[in-house]
Amino acid sequence: MEAASVKLQVQRVARTFERSLNTGDLEACRALYSAEFRERDTDLGPLIERTLRGELIGTVGNRTLFHLHLDEDETRVVELLWLELHGAWRIHDARVFSLLPGE
C-alpha cells in the first residue's frame, strides 16, 4: 500500500489540532509543537488561549491555514508550518494574519 501524501498526512494531524482547539484542550494543541517552536512561540500560544472556535481552511504540502475566531469578535488567519520530526508531524512555525475589516 502506498504511503499517504505529505499533504494528506499533515491534514490529518491538523484535524487533530483543530479538534483539540475546539474542545479547549490547549495542552493537546501544544503537544503538537516541535520543541524548538515551543521555546520561541510568542504568537500562536496567546491566540489559541483566546480562540473560541478554529477552522482548518486549507492545506498545501506541509502548510496549513486556520481561521481562528477569538474573543472580543476578533479573527485571525494562522499559517502553520509542519515538519516531520522523529516520525511525527509537529508545528515548527506560525505566521499570523489579520483579516481586513469588511472583507
PDB file of C-alpha atoms in Angstrom:
ATOM      1  CA  MET A   1       0.000   0.000   0.000  1.00  0.00           C
ATOM      2  CA  GLU A   2       1.323   3.443  -0.929  1.00  0.00           C
ATOM      3  CA  ALA A   3       2.035   5.917   1.879  1.00  0.00           C
ATOM      4  CA  ALA A   4      -0.259   8.918   2.159  1.00  0.00           C
ATOM      5  CA  SER A   5       0.995  12.130   0.567  1.00  0.00           C
ATOM      6  CA  VAL A   6       2.628  14.780   2.739  1.00  0.00           C
ATOM      7  CA  LYS A   7      -0.452  16.956   2.278  1.00  0.00           C
ATOM      8  CA  LEU A   8      -2.780  14.201   3.493  1.00  0.00           C
ATOM      9  CA  GLN A   9      -0.538  13.317   6.450  1.00  0.00           C
ATOM     10  CA  VAL A  10      -0.345  16.972   7.509  1.00  0.00           C
ATOM     11  CA  GLN A  11      -4.072  17.475   7.008  1.00  0.00           C
ATOM     12  CA  ARG A  12      -4.831  14.519   9.280  1.00  0.00           C
ATOM     13  CA  VAL A  13      -2.698  15.849  12.147  1.00  0.00           C
ATOM     14  CA  ALA A  14      -4.053  19.374  11.545  1.00  0.00           C
ATOM     15  CA  ARG A  15      -7.577  17.973  12.066  1.00  0.00           C
ATOM     16  CA  THR A  16      -6.356  16.656  15.428  1.00  0.00           C
ATOM     17  CA  PHE A  17      -5.110  20.163  16.263  1.00  0.00           C
ATOM     18  CA  GLU A  18      -8.488  21.575  15.174  1.00  0.00           C
ATOM     19  CA  ARG A  19     -10.450  19.137  17.370  1.00  0.00           C
ATOM     20  CA  SER A  20      -8.204  19.864  20.373  1.00  0.00           C
ATOM     21  CA  LEU A  21      -8.551  23.594  19.807  1.00  0.00           C
ATOM     22  CA  ASN A  22     -12.330  23.406  19.567  1.00  0.00           C
ATOM     23  CA  THR A  23     -12.651  21.336  22.743  1.00  0.00           C
ATOM     24  CA  GLY A  24     -10.389  23.717  24.650  1.00  0.00           C
ATOM     25  CA  ASP A  25      -7.617  21.155  25.115  1.00  0.00           C
ATOM     26  CA  LEU A  26      -4.710  23.575  24.816  1.00  0.00           C
ATOM     27  CA  GLU A  27      -2.243  21.044  26.231  1.00  0.00           C
ATOM     28  CA  ALA A  28      -3.061  18.712  23.330  1.00  0.00           C
ATOM     29  CA  CYS A  29      -2.593  21.624  20.919  1.00  0.00           C
ATOM     30  CA  ARG A  30       0.803  22.456  22.412  1.00  0.00           C
ATOM     31  CA  ALA A  31       1.788  18.780  22.348  1.00  0.00           C
ATOM     32  CA  LEU A  32       1.846  19.175  18.552  1.00  0.00           C
ATOM     33  CA  TYR A  33       4.548  21.870  18.740  1.00  0.00           C
ATOM     34  CA  SER A  34       8.150  20.970  17.948  1.00  0.00           C
ATOM     35  CA  ALA A  35      10.474  21.505  20.920  1.00  0.00           C
ATOM     36  CA  GLU A  36      12.151  24.405  19.110  1.00  0.00           C
ATOM     37  CA  PHE A  37       8.846  26.113  18.327  1.00  0.00           C
ATOM     38  CA  ARG A  38       7.642  25.645  21.912  1.00  0.00           C
ATOM     39  CA  GLU A  39      10.662  27.623  23.117  1.00  0.00           C
ATOM     40  CA  ARG A  40      10.209  30.559  20.750  1.00  0.00           C
ATOM     41  CA  ASP A  41       6.440  30.805  20.303  1.00  0.00           C
ATOM     42  CA  THR A  42       5.148  34.231  21.237  1.00  0.00           C
ATOM     43  CA  ASP A  43       2.202  34.456  18.819  1.00  0.00           C
ATOM     44  CA  LEU A  44       0.312  31.194  18.464  1.00  0.00           C
ATOM     45  CA  GLY A  45       0.063  30.338  22.176  1.00  0.00           C
ATOM     46  CA  PRO A  46      -1.655  33.590  23.188  1.00  0.00           C
ATOM     47  CA  LEU A  47      -4.017  33.276  20.209  1.00  0.00           C
ATOM     48  CA  ILE A  48      -5.120  29.730  20.959  1.00  0.00           C
ATOM     49  CA  GLU A  49      -5.814  30.799  24.541  1.00  0.00           C
ATOM     50  CA  ARG A  50      -8.299  33.362  23.157  1.00  0.00           C
ATOM     51  CA  THR A  51      -9.782  31.087  20.472  1.00  0.00           C
ATOM     52  CA  LEU A  52     -13.480  30.324  20.749  1.00  0.00           C
ATOM     53  CA  ARG A  53     -13.522  28.302  17.520  1.00  0.00           C
ATOM     54  CA  GLY A  54     -10.944  27.352  14.923  1.00  0.00           C
ATOM     55  CA  GLU A  55     -11.392  26.047  11.389  1.00  0.00           C
ATOM     56  CA  LEU A  56      -8.874  24.334   9.150  1.00  0.00           C
ATOM     57  CA  ILE A  57      -9.390  26.167   5.858  1.00  0.00           C
ATOM     58  CA  GLY A  58      -6.632  24.773   3.679  1.00  0.00           C
ATOM     59  CA  THR A  59      -3.589  22.557   3.292  1.00  0.00           C
ATOM     60  CA  VAL A  60      -0.771  22.955   0.805  1.00  0.00           C
ATOM     61  CA  GLY A  61       2.054  20.468   1.232  1.00  0.00           C
ATOM     62  CA  ASN A  62       3.290  20.822   4.798  1.00  0.00           C
ATOM     63  CA  ARG A  63       1.494  24.116   5.485  1.00  0.00           C
ATOM     64  CA  THR A  64      -1.999  24.637   6.818  1.00  0.00           C
ATOM     65  CA  LEU A  65      -4.241  27.660   7.209  1.00  0.00           C
ATOM     66  CA  PHE A  66      -6.546  28.052  10.187  1.00  0.00           C
ATOM     67  CA  HIS A  67      -9.218  30.682  10.711  1.00  0.00           C
ATOM     68  CA  LEU A  68      -9.320  31.492  14.421  1.00  0.00           C
ATOM     69  CA  HIS A  69     -12.432  33.105  15.861  1.00  0.00           C
ATOM     70  CA  LEU A  70     -11.274  34.884  19.009  1.00  0.00           C
ATOM     71  CA  ASP A  71     -12.980  36.544  21.925  1.00  0.00           C
ATOM     72  CA  GLU A  72     -13.988  40.193  21.523  1.00  0.00           C
ATOM     73  CA  ASP A  73     -15.229  39.475  17.955  1.00  0.00           C
ATOM     74  CA  GLU A  74     -11.686  39.297  16.569  1.00  0.00           C
ATOM     75  CA  THR A  75     -10.429  36.839  13.988  1.00  0.00           C
ATOM     76  CA  ARG A  76      -7.023  35.829  12.705  1.00  0.00           C
ATOM     77  CA  VAL A  77      -5.757  33.546   9.984  1.00  0.00           C
ATOM     78  CA  VAL A  78      -2.757  31.486  11.014  1.00  0.00           C
ATOM     79  CA  GLU A  79      -0.425  29.648   8.664  1.00  0.00           C
ATOM     80  CA  LEU A  80       1.255  26.696  10.355  1.00  0.00           C
ATOM     81  CA  LEU A  81       4.417  25.079   9.030  1.00  0.00           C
ATOM     82  CA  TRP A  82       4.600  21.393   9.920  1.00  0.00           C
ATOM     83  CA  LEU A  83       7.820  19.356   9.962  1.00  0.00           C
ATOM     84  CA  GLU A  84       8.160  15.617  10.350  1.00  0.00           C
ATOM     85  CA  LEU A  85      10.351  15.062  13.397  1.00  0.00           C
ATOM     86  CA  HIS A  86      11.121  11.590  14.715  1.00  0.00           C
ATOM     87  CA  GLY A  87       8.262  10.089  12.718  1.00  0.00           C
ATOM     88  CA  ALA A  88       5.595  12.588  13.796  1.00  0.00           C
ATOM     89  CA  TRP A  89       4.367  15.831  12.260  1.00  0.00           C
ATOM     90  CA  ARG A  90       4.881  18.850  14.525  1.00  0.00           C
ATOM     91  CA  ILE A  91       4.153  22.580  14.251  1.00  0.00           C
ATOM     92  CA  HIS A  92       7.515  24.203  13.626  1.00  0.00           C
ATOM     93  CA  ASP A  93       6.499  27.760  12.780  1.00  0.00           C
ATOM     94  CA  ALA A  94       3.453  30.011  12.580  1.00  0.00           C
ATOM     95  CA  ARG A  95       2.589  33.226  10.783  1.00  0.00           C
ATOM     96  CA  VAL A  96      -0.395  35.279  11.870  1.00  0.00           C
ATOM     97  CA  PHE A  97      -2.520  37.404   9.565  1.00  0.00           C
ATOM     98  CA  SER A  98      -5.267  39.876  10.402  1.00  0.00           C
ATOM     99  CA  LEU A  99      -8.283  39.997   8.142  1.00  0.00           C
ATOM    100  CA  LEU A 100      -9.186  43.319   6.599  1.00  0.00           C
ATOM    101  CA  PRO A 101     -12.309  44.908   8.126  1.00  0.00           C
ATOM    102  CA  GLY A 102     -15.369  44.371   5.952  1.00  0.00           C
ATOM    103  CA  GLU A 103     -13.776  41.545   3.944  1.00  0.00           C
TER     104      GLU A 103
END
